[in-house]
CSV table of N, CA and C in Angstrom, one decimal:
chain,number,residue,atom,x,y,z
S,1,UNK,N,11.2,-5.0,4.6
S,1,UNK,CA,10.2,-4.6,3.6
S,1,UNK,C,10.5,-3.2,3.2
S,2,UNK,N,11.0,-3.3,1.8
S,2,UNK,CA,10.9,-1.8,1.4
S,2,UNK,C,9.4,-1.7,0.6
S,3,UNK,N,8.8,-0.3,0.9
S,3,UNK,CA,7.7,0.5,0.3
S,3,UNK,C,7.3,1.8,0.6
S,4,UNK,N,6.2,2.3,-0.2
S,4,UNK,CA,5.8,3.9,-0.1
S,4,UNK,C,4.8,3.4,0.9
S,5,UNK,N,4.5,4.6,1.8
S,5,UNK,CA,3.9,4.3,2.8
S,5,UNK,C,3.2,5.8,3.0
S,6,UNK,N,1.6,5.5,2.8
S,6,UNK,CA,0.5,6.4,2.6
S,6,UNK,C,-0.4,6.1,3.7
S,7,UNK,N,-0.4,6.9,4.9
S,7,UNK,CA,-1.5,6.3,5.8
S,7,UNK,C,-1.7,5.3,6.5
S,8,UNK,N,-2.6,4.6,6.1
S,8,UNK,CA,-3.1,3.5,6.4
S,8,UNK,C,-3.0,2.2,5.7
S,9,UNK,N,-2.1,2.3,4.3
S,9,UNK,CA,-2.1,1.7,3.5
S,9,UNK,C,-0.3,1.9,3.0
S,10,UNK,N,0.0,0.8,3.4
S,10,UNK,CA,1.4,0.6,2.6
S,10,UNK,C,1.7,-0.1,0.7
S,11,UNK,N,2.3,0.6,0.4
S,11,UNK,CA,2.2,0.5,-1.2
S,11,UNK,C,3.5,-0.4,-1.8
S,12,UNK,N,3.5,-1.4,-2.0
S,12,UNK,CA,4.7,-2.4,-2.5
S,12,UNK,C,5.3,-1.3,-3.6
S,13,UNK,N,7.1,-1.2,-3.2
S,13,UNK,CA,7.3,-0.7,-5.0
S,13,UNK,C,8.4,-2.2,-5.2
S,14,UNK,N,8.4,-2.7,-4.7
S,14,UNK,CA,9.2,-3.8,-4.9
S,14,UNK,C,9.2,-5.1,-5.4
S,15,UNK,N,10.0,-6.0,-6.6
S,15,UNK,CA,10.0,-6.9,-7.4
S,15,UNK,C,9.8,-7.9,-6.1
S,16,UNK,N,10.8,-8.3,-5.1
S,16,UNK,CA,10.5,-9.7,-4.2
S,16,UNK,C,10.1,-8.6,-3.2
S,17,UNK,N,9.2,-8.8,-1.9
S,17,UNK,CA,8.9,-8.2,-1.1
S,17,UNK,C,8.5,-9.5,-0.2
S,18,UNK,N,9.0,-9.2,1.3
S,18,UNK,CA,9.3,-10.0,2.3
S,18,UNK,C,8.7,-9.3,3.2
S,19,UNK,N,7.6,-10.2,4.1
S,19,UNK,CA,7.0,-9.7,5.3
S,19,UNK,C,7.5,-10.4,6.4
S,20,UNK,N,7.8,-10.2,7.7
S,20,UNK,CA,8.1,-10.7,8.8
S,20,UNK,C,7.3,-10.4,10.2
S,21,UNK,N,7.6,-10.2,11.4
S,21,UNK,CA,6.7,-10.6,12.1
S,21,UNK,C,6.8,-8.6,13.0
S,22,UNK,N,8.0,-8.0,12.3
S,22,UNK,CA,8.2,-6.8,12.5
S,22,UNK,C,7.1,-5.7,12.1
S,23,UNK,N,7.1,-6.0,10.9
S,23,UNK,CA,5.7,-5.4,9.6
S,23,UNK,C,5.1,-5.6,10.4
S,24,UNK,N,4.7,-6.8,10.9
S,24,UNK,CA,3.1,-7.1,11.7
S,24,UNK,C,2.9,-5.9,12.7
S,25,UNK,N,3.7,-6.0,13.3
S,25,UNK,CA,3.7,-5.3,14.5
S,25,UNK,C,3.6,-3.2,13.7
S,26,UNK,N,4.3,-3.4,13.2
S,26,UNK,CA,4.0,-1.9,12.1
S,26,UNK,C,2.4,-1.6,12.0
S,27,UNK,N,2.0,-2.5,11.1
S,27,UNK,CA,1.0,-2.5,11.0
S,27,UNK,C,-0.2,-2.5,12.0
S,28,UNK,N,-0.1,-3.0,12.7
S,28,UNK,CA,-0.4,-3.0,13.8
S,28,UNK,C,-0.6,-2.1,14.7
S,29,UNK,N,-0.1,-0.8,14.7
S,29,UNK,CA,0.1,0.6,15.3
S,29,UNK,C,-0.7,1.3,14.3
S,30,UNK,N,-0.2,1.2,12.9
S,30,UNK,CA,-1.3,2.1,12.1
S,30,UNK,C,-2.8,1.9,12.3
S,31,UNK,N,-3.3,0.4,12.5
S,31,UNK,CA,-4.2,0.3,12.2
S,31,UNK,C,-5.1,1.0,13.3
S,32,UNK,N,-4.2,0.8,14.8
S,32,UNK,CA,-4.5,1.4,15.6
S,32,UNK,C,-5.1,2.7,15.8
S,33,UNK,N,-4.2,3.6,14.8
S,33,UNK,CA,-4.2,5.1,14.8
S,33,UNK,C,-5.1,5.6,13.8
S,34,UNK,N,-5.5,4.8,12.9
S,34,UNK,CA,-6.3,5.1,11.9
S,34,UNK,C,-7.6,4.9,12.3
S,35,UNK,N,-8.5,6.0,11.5
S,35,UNK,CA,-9.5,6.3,11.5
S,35,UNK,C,-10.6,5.0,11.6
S,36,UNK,N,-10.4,3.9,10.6
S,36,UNK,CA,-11.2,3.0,10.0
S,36,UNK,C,-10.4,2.1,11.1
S,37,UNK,N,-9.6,1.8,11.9
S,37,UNK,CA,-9.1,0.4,12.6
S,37,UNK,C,-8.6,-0.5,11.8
S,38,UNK,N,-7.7,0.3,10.9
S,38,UNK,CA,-7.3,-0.6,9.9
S,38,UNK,C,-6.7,-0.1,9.2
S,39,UNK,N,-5.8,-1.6,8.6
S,39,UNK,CA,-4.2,-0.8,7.8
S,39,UNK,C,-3.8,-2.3,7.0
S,40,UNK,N,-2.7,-1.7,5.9
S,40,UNK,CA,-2.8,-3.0,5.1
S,40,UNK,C,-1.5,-2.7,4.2
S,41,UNK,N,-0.6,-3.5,3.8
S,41,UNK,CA,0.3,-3.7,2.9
S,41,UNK,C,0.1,-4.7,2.0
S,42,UNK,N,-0.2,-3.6,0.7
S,42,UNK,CA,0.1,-4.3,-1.1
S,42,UNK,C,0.7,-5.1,-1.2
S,43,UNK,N,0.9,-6.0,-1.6
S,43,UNK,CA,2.2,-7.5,-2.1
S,43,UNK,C,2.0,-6.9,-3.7
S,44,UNK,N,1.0,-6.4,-3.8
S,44,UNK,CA,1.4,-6.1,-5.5
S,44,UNK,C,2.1,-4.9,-6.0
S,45,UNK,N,2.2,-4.5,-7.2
S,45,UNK,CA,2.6,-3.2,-6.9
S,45,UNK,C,1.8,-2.3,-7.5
S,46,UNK,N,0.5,-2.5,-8.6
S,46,UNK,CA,0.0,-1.8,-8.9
S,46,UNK,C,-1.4,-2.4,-9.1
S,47,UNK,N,-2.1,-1.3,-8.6
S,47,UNK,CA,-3.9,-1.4,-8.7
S,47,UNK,C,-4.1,-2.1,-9.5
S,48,UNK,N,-3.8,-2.1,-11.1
S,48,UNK,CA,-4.2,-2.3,-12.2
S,48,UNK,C,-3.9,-4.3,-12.6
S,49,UNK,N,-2.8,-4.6,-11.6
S,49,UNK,CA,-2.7,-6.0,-11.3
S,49,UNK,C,-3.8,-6.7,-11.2
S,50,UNK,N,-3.4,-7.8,-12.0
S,50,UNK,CA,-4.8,-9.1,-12.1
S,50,UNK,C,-5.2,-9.6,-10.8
S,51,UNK,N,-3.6,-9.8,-10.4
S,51,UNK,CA,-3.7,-10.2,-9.1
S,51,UNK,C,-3.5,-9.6,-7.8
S,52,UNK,N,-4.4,-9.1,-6.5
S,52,UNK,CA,-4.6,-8.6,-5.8
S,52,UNK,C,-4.1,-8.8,-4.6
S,53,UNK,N,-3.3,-9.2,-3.7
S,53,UNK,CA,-3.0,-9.7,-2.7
S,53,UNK,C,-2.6,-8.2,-1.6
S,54,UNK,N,-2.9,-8.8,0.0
S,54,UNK,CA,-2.6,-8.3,0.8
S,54,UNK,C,-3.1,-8.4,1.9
S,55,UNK,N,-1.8,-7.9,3.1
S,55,UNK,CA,-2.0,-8.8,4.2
S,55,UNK,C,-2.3,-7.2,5.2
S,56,UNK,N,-3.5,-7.7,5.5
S,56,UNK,CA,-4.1,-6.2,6.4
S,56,UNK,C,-4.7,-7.0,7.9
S,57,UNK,N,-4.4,-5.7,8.7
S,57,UNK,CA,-4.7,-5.7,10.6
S,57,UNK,C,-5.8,-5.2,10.4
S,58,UNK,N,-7.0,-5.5,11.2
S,58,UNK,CA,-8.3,-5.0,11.3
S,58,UNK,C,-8.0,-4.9,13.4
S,59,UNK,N,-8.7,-3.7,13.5
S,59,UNK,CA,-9.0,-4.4,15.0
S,59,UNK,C,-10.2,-4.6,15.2
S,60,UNK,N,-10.3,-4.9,16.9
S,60,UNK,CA,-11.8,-5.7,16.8
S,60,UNK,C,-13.0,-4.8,16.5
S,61,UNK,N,-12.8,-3.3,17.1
S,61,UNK,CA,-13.7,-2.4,16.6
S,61,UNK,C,-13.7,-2.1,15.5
S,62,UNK,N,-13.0,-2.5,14.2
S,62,UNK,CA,-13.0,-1.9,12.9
S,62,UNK,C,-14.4,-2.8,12.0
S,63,UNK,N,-15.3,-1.4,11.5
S,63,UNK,CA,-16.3,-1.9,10.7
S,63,UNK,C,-15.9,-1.8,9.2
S,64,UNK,N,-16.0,-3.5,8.6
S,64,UNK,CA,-15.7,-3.2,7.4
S,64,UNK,C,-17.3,-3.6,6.9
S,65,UNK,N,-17.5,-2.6,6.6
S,65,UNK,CA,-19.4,-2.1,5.9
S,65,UNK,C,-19.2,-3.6,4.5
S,66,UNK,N,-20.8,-4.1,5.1
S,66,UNK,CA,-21.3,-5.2,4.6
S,66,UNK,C,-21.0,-4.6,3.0
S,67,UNK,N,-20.3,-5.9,2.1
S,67,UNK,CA,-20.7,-5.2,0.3
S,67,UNK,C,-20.3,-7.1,-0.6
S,68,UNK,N,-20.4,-6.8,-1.7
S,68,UNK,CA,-20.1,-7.5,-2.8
S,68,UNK,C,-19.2,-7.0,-3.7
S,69,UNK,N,-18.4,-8.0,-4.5
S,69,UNK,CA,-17.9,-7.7,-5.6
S,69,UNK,C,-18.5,-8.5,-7.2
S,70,UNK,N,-19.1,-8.1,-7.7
S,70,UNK,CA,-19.3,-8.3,-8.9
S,70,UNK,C,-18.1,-9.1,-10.3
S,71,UNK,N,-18.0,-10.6,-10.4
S,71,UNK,CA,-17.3,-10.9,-11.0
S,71,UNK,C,-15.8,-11.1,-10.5
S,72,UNK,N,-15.6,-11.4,-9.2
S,72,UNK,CA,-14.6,-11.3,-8.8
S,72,UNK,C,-14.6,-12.2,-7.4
S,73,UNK,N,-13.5,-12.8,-7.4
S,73,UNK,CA,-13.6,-13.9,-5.9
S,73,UNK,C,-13.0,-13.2,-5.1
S,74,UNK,N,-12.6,-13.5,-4.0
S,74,UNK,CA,-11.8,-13.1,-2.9
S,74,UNK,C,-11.7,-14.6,-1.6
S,75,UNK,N,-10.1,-14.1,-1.1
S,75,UNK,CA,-10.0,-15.6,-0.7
S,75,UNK,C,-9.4,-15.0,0.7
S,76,UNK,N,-9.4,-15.9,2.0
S,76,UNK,CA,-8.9,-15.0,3.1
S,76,UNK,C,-8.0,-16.2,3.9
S,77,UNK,N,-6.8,-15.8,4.1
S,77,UNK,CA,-5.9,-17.2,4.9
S,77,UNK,C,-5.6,-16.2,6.2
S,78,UNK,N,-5.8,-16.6,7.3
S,78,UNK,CA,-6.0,-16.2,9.0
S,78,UNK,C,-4.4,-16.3,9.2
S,79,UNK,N,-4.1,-15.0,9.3
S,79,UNK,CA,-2.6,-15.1,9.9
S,79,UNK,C,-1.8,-15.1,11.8
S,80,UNK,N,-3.3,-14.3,12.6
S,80,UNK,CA,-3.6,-14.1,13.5
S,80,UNK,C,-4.9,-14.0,13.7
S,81,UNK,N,-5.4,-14.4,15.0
S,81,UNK,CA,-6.7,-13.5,15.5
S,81,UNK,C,-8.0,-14.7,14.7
S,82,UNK,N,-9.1,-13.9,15.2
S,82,UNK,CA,-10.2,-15.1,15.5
S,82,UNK,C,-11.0,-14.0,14.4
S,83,UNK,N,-11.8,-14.0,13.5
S,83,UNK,CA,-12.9,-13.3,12.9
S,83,UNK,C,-14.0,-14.0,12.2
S,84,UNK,N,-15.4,-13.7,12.0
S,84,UNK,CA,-16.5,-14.4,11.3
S,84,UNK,C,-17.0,-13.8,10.0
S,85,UNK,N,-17.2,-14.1,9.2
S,85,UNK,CA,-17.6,-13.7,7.8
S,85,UNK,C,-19.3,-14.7,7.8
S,86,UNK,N,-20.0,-13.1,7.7
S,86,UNK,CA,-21.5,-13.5,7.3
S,86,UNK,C,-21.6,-13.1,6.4
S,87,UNK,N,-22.8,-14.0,5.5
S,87,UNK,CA,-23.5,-13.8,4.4
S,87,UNK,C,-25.0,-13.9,4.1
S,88,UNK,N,-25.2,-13.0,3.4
S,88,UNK,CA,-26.6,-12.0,3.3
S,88,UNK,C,-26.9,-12.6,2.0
S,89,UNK,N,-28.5,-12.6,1.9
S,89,UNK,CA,-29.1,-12.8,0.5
S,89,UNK,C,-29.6,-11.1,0.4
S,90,UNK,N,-30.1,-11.1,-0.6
S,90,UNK,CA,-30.2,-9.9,-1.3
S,90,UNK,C,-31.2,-8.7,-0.2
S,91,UNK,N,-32.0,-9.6,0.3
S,91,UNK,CA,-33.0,-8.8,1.6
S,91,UNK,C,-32.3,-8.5,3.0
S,92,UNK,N,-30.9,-8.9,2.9
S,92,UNK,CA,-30.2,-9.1,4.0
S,92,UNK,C,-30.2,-9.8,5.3
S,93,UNK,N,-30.7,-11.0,4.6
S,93,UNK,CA,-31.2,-11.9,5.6
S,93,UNK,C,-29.9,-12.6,5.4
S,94,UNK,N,-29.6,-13.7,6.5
S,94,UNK,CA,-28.4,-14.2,6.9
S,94,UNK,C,-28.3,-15.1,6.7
S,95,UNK,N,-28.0,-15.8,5.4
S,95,UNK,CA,-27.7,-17.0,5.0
S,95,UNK,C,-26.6,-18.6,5.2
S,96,UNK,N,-25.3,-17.6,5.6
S,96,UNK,CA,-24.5,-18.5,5.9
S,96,UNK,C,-23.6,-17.6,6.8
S,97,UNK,N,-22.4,-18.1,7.9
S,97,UNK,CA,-21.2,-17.7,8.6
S,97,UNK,C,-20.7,-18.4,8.5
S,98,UNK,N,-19.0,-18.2,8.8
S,98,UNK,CA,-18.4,-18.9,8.8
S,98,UNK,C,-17.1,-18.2,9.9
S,99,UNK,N,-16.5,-19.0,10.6
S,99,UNK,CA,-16.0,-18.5,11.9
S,99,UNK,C,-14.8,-18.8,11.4
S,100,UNK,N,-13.5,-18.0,11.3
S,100,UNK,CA,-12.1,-18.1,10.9
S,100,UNK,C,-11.3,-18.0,11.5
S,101,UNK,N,-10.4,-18.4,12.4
S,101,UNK,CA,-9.0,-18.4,13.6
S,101,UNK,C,-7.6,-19.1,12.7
S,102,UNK,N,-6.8,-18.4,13.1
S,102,UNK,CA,-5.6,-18.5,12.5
S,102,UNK,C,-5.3,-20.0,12.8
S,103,UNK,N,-4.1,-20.5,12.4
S,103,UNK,CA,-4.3,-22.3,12.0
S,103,UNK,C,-4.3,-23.2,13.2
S,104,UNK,N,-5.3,-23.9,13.4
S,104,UNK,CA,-5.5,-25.0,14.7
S,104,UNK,C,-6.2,-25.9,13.9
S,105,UNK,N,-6.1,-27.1,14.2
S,105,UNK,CA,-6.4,-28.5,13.9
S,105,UNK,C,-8.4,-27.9,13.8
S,106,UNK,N,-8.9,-27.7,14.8
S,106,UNK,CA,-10.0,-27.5,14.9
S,106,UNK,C,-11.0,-26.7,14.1
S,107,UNK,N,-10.3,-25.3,13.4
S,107,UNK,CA,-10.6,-24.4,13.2
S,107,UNK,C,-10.7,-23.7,11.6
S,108,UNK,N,-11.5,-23.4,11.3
S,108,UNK,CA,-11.2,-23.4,9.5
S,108,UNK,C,-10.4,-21.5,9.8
S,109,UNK,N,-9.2,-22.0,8.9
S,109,UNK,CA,-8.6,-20.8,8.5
S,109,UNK,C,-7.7,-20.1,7.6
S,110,UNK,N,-8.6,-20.7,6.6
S,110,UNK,CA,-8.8,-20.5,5.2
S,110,UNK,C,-10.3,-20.3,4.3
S,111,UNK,N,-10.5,-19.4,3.7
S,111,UNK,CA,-12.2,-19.7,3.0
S,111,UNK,C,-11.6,-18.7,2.0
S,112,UNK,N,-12.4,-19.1,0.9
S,112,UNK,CA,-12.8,-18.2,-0.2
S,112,UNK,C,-14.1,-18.0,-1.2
S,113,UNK,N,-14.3,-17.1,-1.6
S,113,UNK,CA,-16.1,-16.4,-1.8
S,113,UNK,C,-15.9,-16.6,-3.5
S,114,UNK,N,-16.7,-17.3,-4.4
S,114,UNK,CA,-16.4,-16.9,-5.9
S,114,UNK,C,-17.6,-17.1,-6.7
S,115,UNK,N,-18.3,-16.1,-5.6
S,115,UNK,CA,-19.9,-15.9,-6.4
S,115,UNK,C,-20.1,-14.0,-5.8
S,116,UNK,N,-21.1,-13.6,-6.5
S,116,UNK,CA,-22.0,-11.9,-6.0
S,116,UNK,C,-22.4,-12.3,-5.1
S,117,UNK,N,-21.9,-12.2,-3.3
S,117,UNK,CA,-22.7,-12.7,-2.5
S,117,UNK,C,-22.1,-11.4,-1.4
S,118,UNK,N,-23.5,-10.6,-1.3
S,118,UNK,CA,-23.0,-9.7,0.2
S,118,UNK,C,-22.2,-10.6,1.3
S,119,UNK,N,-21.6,-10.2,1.8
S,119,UNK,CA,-20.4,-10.3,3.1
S,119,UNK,C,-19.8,-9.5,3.7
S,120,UNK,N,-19.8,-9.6,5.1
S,120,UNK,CA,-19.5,-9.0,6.5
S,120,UNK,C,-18.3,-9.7,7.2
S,121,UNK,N,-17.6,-9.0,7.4
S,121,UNK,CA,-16.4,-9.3,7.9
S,121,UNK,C,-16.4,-8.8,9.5
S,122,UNK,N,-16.6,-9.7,10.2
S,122,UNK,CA,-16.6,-9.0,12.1
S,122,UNK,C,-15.6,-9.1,12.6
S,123,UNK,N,-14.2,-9.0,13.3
S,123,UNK,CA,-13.5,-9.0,13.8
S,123,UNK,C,-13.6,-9.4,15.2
S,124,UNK,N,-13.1,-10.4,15.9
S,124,UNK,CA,-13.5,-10.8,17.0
S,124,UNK,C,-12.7,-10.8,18.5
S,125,UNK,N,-11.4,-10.8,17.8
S,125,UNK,CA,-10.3,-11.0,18.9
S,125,UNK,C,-9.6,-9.2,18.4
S,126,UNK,N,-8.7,-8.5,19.6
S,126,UNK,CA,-8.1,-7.8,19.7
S,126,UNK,C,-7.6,-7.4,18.4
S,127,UNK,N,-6.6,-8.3,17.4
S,127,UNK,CA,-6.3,-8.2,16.2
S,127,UNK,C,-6.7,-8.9,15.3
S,128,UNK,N,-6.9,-9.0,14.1
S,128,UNK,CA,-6.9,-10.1,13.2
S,128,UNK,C,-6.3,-9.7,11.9
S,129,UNK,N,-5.4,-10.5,11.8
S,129,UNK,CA,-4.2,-10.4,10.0
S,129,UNK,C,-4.6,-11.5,9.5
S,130,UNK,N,-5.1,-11.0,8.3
S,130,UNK,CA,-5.5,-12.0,7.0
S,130,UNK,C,-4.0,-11.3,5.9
S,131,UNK,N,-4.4,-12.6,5.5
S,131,UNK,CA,-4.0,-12.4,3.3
S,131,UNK,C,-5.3,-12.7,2.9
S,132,UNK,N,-5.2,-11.3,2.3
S,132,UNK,CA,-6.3,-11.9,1.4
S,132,UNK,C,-5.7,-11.5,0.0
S,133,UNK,N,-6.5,-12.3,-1.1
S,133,UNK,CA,-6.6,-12.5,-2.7
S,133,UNK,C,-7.6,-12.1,-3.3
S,134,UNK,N,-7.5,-11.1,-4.2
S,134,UNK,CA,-8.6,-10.8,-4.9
S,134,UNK,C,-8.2,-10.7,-6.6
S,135,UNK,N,-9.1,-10.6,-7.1
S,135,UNK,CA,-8.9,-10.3,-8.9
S,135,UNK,C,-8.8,-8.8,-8.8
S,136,UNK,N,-7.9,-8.6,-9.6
S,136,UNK,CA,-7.7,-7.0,-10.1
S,136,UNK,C,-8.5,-6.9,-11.4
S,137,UNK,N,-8.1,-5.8,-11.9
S,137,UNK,CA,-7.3,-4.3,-11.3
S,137,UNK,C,-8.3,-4.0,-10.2
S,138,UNK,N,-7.8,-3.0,-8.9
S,138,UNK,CA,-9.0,-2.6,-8.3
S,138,UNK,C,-9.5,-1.5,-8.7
S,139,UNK,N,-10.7,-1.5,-8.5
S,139,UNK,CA,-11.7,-0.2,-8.8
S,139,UNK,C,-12.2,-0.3,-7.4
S,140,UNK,N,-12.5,1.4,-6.5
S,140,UNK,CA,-13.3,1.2,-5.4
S,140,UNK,C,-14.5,1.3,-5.8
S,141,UNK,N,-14.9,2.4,-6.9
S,141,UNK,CA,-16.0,2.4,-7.2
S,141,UNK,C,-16.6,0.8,-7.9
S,142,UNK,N,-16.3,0.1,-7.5
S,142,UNK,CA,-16.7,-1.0,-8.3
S,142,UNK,C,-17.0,-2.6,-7.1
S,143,UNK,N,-17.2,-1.6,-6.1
S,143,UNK,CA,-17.6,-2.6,-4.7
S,143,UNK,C,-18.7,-2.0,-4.9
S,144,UNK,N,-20.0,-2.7,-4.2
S,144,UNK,CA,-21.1,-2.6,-4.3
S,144,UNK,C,-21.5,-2.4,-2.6
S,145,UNK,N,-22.5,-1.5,-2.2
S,145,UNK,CA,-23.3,-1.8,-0.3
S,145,UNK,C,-24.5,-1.7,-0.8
S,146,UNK,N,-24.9,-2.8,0.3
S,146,UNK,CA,-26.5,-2.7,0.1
S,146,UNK,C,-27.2,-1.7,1.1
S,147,UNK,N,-28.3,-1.2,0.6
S,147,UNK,CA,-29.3,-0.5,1.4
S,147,UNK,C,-29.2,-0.9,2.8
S,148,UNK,N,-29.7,-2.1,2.9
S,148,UNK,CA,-29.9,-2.9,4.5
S,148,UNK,C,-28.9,-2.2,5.3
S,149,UNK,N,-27.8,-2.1,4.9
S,149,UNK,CA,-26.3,-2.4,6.2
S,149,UNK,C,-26.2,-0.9,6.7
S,150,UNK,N,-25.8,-0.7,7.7
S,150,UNK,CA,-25.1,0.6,8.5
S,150,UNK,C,-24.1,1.3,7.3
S,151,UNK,N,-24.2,2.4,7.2
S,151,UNK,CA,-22.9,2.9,6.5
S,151,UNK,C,-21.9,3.4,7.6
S,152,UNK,N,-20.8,3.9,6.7
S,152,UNK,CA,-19.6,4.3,8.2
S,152,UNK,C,-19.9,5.1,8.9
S,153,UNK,N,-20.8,5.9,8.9
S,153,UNK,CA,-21.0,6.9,9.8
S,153,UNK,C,-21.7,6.7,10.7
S,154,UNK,N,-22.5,5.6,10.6
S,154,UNK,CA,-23.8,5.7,11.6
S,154,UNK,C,-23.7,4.5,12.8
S,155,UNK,N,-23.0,5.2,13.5
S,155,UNK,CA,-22.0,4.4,14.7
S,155,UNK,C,-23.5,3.9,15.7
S,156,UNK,N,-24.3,4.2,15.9
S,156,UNK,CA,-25.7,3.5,16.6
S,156,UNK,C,-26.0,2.8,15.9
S,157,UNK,N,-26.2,2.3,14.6
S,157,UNK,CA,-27.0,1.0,14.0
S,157,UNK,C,-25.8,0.3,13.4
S,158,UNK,N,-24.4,0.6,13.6
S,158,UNK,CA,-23.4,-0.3,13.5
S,158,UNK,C,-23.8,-1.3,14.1
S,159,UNK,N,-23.2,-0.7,15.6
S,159,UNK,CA,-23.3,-1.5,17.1
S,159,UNK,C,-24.4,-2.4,17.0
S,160,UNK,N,-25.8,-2.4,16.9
S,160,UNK,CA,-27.0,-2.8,16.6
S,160,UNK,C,-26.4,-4.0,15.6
S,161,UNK,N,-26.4,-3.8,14.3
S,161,UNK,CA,-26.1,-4.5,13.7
S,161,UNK,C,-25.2,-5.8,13.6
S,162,UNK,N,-24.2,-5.2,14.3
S,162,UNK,CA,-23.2,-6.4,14.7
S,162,UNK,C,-23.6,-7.1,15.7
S,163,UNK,N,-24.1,-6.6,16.5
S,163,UNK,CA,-24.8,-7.5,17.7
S,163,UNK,C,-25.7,-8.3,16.9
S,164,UNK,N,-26.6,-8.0,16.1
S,164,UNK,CA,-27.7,-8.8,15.5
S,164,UNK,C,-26.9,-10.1,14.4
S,165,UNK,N,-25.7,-9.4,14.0
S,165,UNK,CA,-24.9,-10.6,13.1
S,165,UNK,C,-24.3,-12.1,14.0
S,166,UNK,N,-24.2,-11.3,15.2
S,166,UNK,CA,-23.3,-12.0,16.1
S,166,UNK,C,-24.3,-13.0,16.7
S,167,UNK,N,-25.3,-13.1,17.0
S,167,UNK,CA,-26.4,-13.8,17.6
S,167,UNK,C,-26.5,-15.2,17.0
């Protein structure tokens, strides 16, 4: 894999770009070291792409703060590791989950979201590597959090919270 490599975030500059099981393990260390428990390599090469792809390590402690995207789907294929995706109606009440483990006969490990619907991403096993797919270009300012959810800082009603998702 050649790319620029910022952090926590690896930046594709490359026409074909090839992931192997080495990357993973790369990845895998940053995500470690990073702030957020998490780390991720672009397949695309720029923000402004329609199409958004990339394959990111979360660990099990990493909170990815409940949000929505407005006009835009997102799709997740389980490369490793076991994770649950809940979903919130607008009061933040808990509508639907869906439990995701990398590919077993038994186990869904593939889903994709193509409505405004808050979603929680839990991490459940040690690691978990998705691809995920999204519509571009990205804007951060253009994810949405609700009131209800913990923001990143507030590591007591995280904990709370996920316990209460988890139930």
């Amino acid at each position: 894999m050649q790319s620029i490599d910022n952090s926590n975030t690896i930046y594709n500059d490359q026409n074909i770009i090839k992931i192997c099981s080495d990357d993973l393990k790369i990845l895998k260390k940053k995500a470690t070291e990073s702030k957020l428990k998490r780390a991720r390599i672009c397949l695309h090469k720029s923000l402004d792409e329609k199409v958004q792809e990339m394959i990111i390590v979360f660990c099990k402690e990493s909170y990815i703060r409940p949000h929505k995207h407005v006009n835009k789907s997102e799709s997740f294929h389980l490369i490793e590791g076991e994770l649950q995706v809940v979903f919130f109606d607008n009061e933040g009440k808990i509508i639907n989950k869906i439990n995701l483990s990398s590919y077993s006969k038994e186990k869904y490990f593939i889903y994709r979201l193509s409505s405004d619907c808050w979603h929680f991403v839990i991490p459940l096993s040690e690691y978990v590597i998705i691809h995920e797919t999204t519509q571009g270009p990205f804007r951060a300012e253009e994810a949405l959090f609700p009131s209800w959810a913990p923001g990143y800082d507030e590591n007591d009603k995280i904990s709370l919270f996920i316990k209460k998702c988890l139930e």
